[in-house]
PDB file of C-alpha atoms in Angstrom:
ATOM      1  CA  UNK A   1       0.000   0.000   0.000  1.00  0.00           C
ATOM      2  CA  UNK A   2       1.216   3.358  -1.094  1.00  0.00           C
ATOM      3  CA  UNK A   3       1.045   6.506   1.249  1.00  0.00           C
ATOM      4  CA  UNK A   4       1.502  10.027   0.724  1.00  0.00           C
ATOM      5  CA  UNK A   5       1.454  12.218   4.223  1.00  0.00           C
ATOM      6  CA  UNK A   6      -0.957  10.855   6.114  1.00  0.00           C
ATOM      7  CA  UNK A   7      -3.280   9.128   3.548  1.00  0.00           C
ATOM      8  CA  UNK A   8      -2.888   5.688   2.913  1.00  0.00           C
ATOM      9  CA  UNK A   9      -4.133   4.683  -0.866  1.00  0.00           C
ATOM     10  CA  UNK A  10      -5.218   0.941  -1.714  1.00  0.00           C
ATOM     11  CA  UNK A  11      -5.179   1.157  -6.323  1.00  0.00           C
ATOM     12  CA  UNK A  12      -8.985   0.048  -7.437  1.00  0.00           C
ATOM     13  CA  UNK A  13      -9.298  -3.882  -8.772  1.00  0.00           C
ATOM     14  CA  UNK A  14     -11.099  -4.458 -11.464  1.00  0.00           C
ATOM     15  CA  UNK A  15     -14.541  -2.131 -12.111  1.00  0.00           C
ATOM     16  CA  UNK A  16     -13.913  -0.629  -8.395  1.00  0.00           C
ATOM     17  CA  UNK A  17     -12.556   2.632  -7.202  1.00  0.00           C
ATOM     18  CA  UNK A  18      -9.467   3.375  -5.433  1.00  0.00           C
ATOM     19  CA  UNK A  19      -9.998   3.534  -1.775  1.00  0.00           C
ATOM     20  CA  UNK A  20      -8.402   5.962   0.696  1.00  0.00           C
ATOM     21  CA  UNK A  21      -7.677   6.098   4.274  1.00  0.00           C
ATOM     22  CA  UNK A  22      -7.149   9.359   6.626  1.00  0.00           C
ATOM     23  CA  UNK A  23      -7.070   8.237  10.062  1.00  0.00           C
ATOM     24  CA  UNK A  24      -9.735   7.005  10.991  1.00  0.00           C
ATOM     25  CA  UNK A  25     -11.767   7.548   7.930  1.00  0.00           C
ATOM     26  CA  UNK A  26     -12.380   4.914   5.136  1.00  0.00           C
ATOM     27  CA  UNK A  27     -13.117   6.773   1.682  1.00  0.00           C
ATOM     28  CA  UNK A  28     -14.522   5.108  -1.362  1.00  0.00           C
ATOM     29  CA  UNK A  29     -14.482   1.763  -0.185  1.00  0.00           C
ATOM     30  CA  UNK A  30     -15.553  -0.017  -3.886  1.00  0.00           C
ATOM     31  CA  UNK A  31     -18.042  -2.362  -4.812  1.00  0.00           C
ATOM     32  CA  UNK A  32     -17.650  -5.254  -2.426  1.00  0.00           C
ATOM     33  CA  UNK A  33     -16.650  -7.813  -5.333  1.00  0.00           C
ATOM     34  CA  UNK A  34     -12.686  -6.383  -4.355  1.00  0.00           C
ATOM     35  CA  UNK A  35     -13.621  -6.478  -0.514  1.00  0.00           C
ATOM     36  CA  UNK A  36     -11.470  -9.133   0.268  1.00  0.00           C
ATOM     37  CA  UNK A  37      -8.274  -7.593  -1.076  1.00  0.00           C
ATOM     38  CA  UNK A  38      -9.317  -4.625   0.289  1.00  0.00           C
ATOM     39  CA  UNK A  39      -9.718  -5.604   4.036  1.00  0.00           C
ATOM     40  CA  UNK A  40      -6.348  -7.566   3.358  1.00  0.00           C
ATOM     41  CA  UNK A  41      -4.355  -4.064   2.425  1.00  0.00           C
ATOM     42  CA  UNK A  42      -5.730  -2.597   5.163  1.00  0.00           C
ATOM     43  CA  UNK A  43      -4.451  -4.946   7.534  1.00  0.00           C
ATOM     44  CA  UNK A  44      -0.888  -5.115   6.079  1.00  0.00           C
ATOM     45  CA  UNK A  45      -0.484  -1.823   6.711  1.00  0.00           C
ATOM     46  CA  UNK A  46      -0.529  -2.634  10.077  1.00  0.00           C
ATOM     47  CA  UNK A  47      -4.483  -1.069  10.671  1.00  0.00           C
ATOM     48  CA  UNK A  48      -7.357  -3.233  12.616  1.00  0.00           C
ATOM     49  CA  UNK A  49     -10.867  -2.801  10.468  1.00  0.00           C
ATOM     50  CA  UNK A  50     -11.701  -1.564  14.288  1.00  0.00           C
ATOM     51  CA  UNK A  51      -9.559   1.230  13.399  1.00  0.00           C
ATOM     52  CA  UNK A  52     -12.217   3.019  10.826  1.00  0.00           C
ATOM     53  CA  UNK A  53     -14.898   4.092  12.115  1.00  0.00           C
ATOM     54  CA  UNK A  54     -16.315   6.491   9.024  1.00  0.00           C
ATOM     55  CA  UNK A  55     -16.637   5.691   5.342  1.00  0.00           C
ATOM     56  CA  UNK A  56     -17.114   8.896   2.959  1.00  0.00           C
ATOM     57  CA  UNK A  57     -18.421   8.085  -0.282  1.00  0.00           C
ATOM     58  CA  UNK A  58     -17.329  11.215  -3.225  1.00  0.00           C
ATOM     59  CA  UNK A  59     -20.518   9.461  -5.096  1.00  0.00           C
ATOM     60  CA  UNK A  60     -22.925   7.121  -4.871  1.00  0.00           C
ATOM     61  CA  UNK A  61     -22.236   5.203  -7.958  1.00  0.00           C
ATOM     62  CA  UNK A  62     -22.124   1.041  -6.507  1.00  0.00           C
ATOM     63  CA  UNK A  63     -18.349   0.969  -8.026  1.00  0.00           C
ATOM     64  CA  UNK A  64     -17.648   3.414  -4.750  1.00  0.00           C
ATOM     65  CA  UNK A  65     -19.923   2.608  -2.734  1.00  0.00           C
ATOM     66  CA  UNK A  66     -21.185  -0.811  -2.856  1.00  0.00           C
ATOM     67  CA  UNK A  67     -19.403  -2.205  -0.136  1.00  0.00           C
ATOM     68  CA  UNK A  68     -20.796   0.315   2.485  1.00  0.00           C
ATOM     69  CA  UNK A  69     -23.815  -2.139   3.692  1.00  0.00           C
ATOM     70  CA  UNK A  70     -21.342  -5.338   4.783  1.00  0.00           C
ATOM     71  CA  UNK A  71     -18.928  -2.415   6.621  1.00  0.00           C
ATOM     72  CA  UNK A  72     -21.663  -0.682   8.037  1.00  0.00           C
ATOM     73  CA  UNK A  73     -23.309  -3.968   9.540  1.00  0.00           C
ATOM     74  CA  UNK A  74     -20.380  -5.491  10.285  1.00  0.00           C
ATOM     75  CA  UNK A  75     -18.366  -2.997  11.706  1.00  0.00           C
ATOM     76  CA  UNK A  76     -20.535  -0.384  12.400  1.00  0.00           C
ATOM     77  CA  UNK A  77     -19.079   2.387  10.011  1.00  0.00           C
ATOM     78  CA  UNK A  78     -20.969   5.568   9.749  1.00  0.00           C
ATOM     79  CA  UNK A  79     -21.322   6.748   6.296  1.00  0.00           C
ATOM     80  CA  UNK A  80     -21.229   9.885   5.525  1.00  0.00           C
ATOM     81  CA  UNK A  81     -22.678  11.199   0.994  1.00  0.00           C
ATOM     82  CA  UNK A  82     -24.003  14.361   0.091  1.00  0.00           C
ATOM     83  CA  UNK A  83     -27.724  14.671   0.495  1.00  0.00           C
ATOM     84  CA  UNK A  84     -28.611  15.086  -2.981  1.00  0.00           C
ATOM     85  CA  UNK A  85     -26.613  11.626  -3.617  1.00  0.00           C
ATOM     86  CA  UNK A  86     -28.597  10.282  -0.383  1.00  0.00           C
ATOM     87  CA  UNK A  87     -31.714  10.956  -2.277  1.00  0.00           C
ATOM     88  CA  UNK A  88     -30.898   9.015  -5.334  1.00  0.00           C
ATOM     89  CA  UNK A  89     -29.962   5.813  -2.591  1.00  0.00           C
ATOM     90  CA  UNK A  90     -32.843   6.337  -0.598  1.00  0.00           C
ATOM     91  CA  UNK A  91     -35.094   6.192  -3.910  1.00  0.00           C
ATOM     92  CA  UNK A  92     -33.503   2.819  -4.779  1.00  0.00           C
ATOM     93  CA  UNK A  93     -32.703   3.896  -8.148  1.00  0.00           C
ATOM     94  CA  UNK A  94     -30.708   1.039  -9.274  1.00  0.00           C
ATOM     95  CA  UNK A  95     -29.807   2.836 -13.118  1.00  0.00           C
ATOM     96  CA  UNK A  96     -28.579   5.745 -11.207  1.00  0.00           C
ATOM     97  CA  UNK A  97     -26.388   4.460  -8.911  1.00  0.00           C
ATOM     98  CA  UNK A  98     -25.161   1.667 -11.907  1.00  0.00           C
ATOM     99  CA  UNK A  99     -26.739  -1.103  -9.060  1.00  0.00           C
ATOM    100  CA  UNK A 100     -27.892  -2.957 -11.480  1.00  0.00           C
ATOM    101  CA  UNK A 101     -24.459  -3.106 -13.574  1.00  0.00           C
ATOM    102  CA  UNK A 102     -23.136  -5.214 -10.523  1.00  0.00           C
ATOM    103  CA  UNK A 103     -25.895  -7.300 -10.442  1.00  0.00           C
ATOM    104  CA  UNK A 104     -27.118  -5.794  -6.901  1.00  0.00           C
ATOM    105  CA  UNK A 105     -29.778  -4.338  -5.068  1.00  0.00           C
ATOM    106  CA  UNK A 106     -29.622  -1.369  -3.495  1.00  0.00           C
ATOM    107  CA  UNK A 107     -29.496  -1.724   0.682  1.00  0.00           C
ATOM    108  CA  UNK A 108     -30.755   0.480   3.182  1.00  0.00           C
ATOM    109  CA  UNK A 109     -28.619   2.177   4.741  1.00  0.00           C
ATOM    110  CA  UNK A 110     -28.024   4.839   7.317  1.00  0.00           C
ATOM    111  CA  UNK A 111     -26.215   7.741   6.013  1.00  0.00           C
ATOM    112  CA  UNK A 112     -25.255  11.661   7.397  1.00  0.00           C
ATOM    113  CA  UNK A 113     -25.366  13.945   4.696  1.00  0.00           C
ATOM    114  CA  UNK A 114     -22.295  15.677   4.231  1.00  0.00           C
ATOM    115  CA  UNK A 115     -22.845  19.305   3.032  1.00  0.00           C
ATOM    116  CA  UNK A 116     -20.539  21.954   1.013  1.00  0.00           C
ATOM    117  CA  UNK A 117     -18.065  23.678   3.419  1.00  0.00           C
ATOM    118  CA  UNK A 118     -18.053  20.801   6.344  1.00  0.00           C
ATOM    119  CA  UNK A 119     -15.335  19.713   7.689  1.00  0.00           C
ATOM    120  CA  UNK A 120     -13.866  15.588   7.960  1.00  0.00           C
ATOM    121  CA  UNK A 121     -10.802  15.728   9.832  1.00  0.00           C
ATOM    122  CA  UNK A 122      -8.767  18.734   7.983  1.00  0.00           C
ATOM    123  CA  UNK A 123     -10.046  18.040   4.750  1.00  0.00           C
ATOM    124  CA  UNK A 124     -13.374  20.287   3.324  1.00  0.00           C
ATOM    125  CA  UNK A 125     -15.435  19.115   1.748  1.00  0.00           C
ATOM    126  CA  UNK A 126     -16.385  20.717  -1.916  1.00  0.00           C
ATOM    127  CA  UNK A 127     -19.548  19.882  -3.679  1.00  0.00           C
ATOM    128  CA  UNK A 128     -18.522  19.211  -7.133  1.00  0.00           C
ATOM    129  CA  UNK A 129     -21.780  17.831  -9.642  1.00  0.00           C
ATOM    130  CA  UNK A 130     -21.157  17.336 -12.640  1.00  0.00           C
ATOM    131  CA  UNK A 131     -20.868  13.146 -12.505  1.00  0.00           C
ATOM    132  CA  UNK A 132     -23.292  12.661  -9.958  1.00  0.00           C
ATOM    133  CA  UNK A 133     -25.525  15.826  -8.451  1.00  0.00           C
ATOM    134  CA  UNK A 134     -24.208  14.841  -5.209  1.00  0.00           C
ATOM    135  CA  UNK A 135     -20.632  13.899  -6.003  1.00  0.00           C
ATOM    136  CA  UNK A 136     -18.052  15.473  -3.743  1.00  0.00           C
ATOM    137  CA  UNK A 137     -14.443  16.740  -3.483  1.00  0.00           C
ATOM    138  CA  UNK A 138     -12.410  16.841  -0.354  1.00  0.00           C
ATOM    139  CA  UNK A 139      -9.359  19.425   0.163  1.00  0.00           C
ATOM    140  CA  UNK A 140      -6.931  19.985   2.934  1.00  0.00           C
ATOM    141  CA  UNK A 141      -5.441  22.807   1.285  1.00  0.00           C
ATOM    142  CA  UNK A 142      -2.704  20.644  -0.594  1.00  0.00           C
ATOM    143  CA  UNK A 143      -4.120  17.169  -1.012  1.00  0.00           C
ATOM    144  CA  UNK A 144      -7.108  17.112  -3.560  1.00  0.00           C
ATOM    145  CA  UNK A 145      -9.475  13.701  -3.377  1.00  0.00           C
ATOM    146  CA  UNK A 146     -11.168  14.210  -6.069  1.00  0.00           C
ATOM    147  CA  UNK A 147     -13.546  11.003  -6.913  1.00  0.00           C
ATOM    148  CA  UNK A 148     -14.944  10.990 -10.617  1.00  0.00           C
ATOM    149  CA  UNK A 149     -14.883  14.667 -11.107  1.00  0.00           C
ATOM    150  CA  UNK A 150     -10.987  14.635 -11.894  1.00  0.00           C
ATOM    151  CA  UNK A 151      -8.728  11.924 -12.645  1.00  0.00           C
ATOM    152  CA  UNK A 152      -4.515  12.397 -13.248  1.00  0.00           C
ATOM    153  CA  UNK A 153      -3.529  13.689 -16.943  1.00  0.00           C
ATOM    154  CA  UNK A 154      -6.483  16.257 -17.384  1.00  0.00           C
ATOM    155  CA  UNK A 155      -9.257  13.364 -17.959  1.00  0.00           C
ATOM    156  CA  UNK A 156     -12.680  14.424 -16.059  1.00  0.00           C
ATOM    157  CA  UNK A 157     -15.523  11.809 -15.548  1.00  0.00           C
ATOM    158  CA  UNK A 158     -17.944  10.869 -17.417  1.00  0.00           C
ATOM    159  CA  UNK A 159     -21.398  13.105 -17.475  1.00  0.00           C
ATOM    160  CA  UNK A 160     -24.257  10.861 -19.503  1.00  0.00           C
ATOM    161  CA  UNK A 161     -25.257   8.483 -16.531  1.00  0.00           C
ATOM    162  CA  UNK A 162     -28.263   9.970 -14.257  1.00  0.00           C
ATOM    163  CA  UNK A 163     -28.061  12.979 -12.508  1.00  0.00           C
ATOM    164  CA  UNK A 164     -25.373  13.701 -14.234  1.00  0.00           C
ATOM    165  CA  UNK A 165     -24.458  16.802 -15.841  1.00  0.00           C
ATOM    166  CA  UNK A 166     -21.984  18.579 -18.422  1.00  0.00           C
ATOM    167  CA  UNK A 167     -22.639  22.098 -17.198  1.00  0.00           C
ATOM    168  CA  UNK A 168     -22.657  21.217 -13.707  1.00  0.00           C
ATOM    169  CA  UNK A 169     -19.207  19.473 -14.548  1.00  0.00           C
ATOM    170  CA  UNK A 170     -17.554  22.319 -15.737  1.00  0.00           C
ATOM    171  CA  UNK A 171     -18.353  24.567 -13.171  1.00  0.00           C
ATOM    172  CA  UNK A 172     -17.327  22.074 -10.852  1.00  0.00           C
ATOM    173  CA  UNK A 173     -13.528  21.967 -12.899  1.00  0.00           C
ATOM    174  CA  UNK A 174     -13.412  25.078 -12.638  1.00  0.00           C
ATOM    175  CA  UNK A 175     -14.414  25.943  -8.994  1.00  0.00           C
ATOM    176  CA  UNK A 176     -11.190  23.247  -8.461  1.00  0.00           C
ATOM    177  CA  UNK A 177      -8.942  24.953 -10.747  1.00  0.00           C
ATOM    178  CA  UNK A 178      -8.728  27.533  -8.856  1.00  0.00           C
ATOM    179  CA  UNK A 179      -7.139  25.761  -6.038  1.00  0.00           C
ATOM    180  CA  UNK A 180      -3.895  24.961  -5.047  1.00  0.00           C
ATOM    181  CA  UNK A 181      -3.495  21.767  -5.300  1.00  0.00           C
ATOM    182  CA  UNK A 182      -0.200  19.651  -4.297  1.00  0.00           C
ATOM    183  CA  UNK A 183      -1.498  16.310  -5.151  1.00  0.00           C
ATOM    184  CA  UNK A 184      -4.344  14.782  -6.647  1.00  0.00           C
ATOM    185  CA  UNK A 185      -6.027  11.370  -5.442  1.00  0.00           C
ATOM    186  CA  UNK A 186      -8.442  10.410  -8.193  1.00  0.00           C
ATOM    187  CA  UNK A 187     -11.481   8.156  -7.897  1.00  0.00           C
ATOM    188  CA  UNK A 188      -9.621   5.515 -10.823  1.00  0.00           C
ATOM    189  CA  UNK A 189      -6.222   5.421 -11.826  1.00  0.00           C
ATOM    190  CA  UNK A 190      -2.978   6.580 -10.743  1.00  0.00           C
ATOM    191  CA  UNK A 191      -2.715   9.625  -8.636  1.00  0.00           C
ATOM    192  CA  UNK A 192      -0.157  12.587  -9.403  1.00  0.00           C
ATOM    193  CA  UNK A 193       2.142  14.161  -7.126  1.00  0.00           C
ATOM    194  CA  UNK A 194       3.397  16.857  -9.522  1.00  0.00           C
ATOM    195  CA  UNK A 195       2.249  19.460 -12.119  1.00  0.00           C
ATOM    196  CA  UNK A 196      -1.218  18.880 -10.783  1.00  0.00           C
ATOM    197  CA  UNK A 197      -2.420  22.566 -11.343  1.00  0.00           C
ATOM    198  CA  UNK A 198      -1.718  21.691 -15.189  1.00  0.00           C
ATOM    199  CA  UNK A 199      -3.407  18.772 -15.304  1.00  0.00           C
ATOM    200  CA  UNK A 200      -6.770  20.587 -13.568  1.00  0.00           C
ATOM    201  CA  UNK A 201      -6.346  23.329 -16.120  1.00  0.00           C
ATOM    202  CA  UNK A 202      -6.321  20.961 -18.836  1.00  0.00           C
ATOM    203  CA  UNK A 203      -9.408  19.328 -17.652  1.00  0.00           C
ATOM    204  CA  UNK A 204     -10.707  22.712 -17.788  1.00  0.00           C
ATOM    205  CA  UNK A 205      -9.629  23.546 -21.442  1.00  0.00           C
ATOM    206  CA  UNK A 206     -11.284  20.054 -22.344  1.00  0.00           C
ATOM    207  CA  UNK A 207     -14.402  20.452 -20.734  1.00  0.00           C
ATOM    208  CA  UNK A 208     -15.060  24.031 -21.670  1.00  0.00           C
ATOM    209  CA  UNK A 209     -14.415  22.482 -25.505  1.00  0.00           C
ATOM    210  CA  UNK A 210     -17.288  20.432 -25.212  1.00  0.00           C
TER     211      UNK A 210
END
């Protein structure tokens, strides 16, 4: 398992996201097909799943988030989602939230809506729509985690699903280009530790194109 400062970073397998850890805090945790390896990593790196006690999902799409029920009744998680991506889980839309693409049902689940401007740990959290209505950023004033609204090299994520939006996306690049970003831990694929503000202002160029 790769770290950078004080955020741990297990790479995505297969369909499913990369997952992050800050502390305490269990971001993105995947589908649940990957769970295995992903509990595994974790515990190499020398953390208890005891040690997590939040997940934070940037989206509600199931490759993110599918894997919240098991944690949340096995371990007793809290899961924290925007409240406009709540909605979309609490309607049981299976198309929106690509459910159905994995084969699963959507759970119930108890989740705290996470809001534009609060706070989990020292990272804020952004609301940046565009992929999902609810999808979120989160920025600690150098480290960017940035779901499927950015990814490394200038690539943005995709818009046609539901809920999502091309407008909303490029508003959303460029309310992040604006920041200072350091580093950049994207939702898929590799993350960048340099020339980061490049690749956001690319994203921007490309985006604006469309």
């Amino acid at each position: 398992m790769d770290s950078v400062g004080n955020i741990k970073i297990i790479p995505g397998k297969n369909r499913d996201s990369n997952v992050y850890i800050i502390d305490d805090v269990l971001i993105d945790p995947g589908s649940g097909e990957t769970l295995e390896y992903v509990i595994d990593e974790i515990q190499k790196s020398g953390m208890s799943m005891d040690d997590i006690n939040k997940i934070v999902n940037t989206h509600n799409h199931f490759d993110h988030m599918g894997a919240d029920k098991y944690l949340q009744d096995t371990y007793g998680y809290e899961i924290y989602m925007h409240p406009l991506d709540i909605k979309t889980v609490e309607d049981k839309d299976e198309d929106a939230l690509v459910a159905s693409s994995f084969g699963m049902e959507v759970p119930d689940l108890d989740i705290t809506p996470l809001n534009e401007g609060d706070k989990i740990g020292d990272f804020e959290v952004i609301h940046t729509p565009g992929h999902t209505r609810g999808g979120i950023c989160l920025f600690d004033g150098e480290n960017l985690i940035s779901g499927d609204t950015i990814f490394s090299g200038g690539n943005f994520g995709r818009t046609d699903l539901p809920t999502g939006n091309l407008e909303d996306m490029k508003n959303s690049i460029e309310k992040l280009s604006k920041l200072d970003v350091s580093n950049l831990f994207p939702g898929h694929g590799p993350y960048a530790i340099s020339a980061v503000s490049d690749q956001l202002k690319l994203a921007l160029m490309l985006a604006s194109s469309l």
